mmCIF file of C-alpha atoms in Angstrom:
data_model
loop_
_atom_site.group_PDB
_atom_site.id
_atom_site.type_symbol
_atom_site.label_atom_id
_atom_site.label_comp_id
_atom_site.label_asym_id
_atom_site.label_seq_id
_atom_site.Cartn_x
_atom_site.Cartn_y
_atom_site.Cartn_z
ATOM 1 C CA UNK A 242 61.406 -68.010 -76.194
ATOM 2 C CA UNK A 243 60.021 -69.780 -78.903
ATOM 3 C CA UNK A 244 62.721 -69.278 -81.706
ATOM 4 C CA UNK A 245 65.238 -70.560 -78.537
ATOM 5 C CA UNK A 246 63.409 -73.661 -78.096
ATOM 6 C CA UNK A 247 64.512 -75.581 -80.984
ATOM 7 C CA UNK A 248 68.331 -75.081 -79.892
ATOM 8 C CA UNK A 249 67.759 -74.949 -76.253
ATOM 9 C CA UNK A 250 67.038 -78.534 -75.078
ATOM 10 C CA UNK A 251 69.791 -79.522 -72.907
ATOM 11 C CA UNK A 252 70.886 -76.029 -71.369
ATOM 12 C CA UNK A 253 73.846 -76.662 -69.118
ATOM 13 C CA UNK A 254 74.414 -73.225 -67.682
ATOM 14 C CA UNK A 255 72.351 -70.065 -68.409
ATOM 15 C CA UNK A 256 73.196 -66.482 -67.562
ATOM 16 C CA UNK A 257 70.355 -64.755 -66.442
ATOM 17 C CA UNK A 258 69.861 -61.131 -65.727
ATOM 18 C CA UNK A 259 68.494 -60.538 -62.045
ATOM 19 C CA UNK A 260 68.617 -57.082 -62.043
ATOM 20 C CA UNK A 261 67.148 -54.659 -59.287
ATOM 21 C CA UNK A 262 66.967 -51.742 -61.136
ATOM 22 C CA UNK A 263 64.221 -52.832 -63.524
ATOM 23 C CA UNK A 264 61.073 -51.140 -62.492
ATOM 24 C CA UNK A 265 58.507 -54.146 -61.027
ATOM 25 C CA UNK A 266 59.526 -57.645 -60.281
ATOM 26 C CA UNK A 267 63.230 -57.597 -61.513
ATOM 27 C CA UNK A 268 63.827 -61.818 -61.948
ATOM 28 C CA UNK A 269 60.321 -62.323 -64.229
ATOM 29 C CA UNK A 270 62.397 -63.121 -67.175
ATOM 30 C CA UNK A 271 64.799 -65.113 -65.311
ATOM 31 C CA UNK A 272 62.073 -66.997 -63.809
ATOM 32 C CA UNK A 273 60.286 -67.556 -67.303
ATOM 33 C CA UNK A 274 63.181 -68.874 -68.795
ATOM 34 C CA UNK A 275 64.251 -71.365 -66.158
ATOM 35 C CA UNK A 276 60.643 -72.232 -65.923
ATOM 36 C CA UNK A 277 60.696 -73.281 -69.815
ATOM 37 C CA UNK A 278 64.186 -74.439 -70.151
ATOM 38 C CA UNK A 279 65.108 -76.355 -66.882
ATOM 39 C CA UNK A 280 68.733 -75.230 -67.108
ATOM 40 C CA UNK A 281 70.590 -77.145 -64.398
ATOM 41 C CA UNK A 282 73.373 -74.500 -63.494
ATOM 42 C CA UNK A 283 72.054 -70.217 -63.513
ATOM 43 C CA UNK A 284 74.567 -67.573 -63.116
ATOM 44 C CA UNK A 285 72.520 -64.498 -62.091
ATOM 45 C CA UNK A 286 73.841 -61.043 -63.874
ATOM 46 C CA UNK A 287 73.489 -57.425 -63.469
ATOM 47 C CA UNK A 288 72.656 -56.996 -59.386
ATOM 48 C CA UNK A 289 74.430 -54.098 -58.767
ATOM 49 C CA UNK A 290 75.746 -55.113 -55.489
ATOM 50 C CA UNK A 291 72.317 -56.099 -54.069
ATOM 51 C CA UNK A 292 73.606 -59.468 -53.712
ATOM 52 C CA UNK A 293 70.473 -60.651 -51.631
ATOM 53 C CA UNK A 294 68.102 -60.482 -54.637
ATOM 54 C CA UNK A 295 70.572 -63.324 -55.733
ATOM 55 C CA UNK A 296 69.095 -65.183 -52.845
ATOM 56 C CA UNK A 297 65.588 -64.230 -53.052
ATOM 57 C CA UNK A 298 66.176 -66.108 -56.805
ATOM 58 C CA UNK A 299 67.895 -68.820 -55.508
ATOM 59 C CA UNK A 300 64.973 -69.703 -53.411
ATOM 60 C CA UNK A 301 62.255 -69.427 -56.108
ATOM 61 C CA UNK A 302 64.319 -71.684 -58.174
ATOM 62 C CA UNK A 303 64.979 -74.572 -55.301
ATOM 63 C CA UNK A 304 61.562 -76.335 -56.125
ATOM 64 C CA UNK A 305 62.875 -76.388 -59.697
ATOM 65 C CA UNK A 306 65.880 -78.158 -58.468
ATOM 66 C CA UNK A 307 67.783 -75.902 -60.563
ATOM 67 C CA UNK A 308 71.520 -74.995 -59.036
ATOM 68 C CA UNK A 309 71.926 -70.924 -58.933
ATOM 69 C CA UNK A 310 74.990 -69.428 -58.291
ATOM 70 C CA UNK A 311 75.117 -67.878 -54.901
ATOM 71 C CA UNK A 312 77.600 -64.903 -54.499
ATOM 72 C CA UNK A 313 78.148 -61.988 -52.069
ATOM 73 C CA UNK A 314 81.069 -60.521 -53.560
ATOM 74 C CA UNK A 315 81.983 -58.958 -57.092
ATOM 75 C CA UNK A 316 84.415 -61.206 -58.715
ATOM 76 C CA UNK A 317 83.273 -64.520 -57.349
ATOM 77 C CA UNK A 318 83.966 -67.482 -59.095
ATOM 78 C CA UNK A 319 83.038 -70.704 -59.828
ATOM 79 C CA UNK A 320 83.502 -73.946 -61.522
ATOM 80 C CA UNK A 321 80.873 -76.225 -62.880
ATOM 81 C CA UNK A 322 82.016 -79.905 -64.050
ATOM 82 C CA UNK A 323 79.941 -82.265 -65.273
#
């Protein structure tokens, strides 16, 4: 994360893996990175159809104020407009 910190000031929308497969807790580097960054949009990748872990993130990111991308269906979409 250091080497991304000099380009990574004003992060508008990050795509994160949140990925349930990964042996132990599968949003750490997710977490780590928003923590760091303060992106103000997250698109959560890679959850294999275990669309509540998408919540579970959403939540731990709320006292971050950070918006995450809530969706229950593959091929959801979104637009984001500043």
């Amino acid at each position: 994360l250091d080497f991304l910190a000099p380009y990574a000031e004003n992060i508008h929308t990050a795509f994160l893996p949140v990925d349930p497969r990964m042996n132990g807790p599968y949003d750490d580097g997710a977490c780590i990175f928003a923590e760091r960054f303060r992106p103000q949009h997250i698109v959560p990748m890679h959850c294999w159809g275990k669309y509540n872990v998408i919540e579970s993130f959403r939540q731990k990111m709320a006292p971050l104020n950070i918006d995450v991308f809530t969706y229950h269906k593959r091929g959801a979409s979104i637009e984001y407009h500043d």
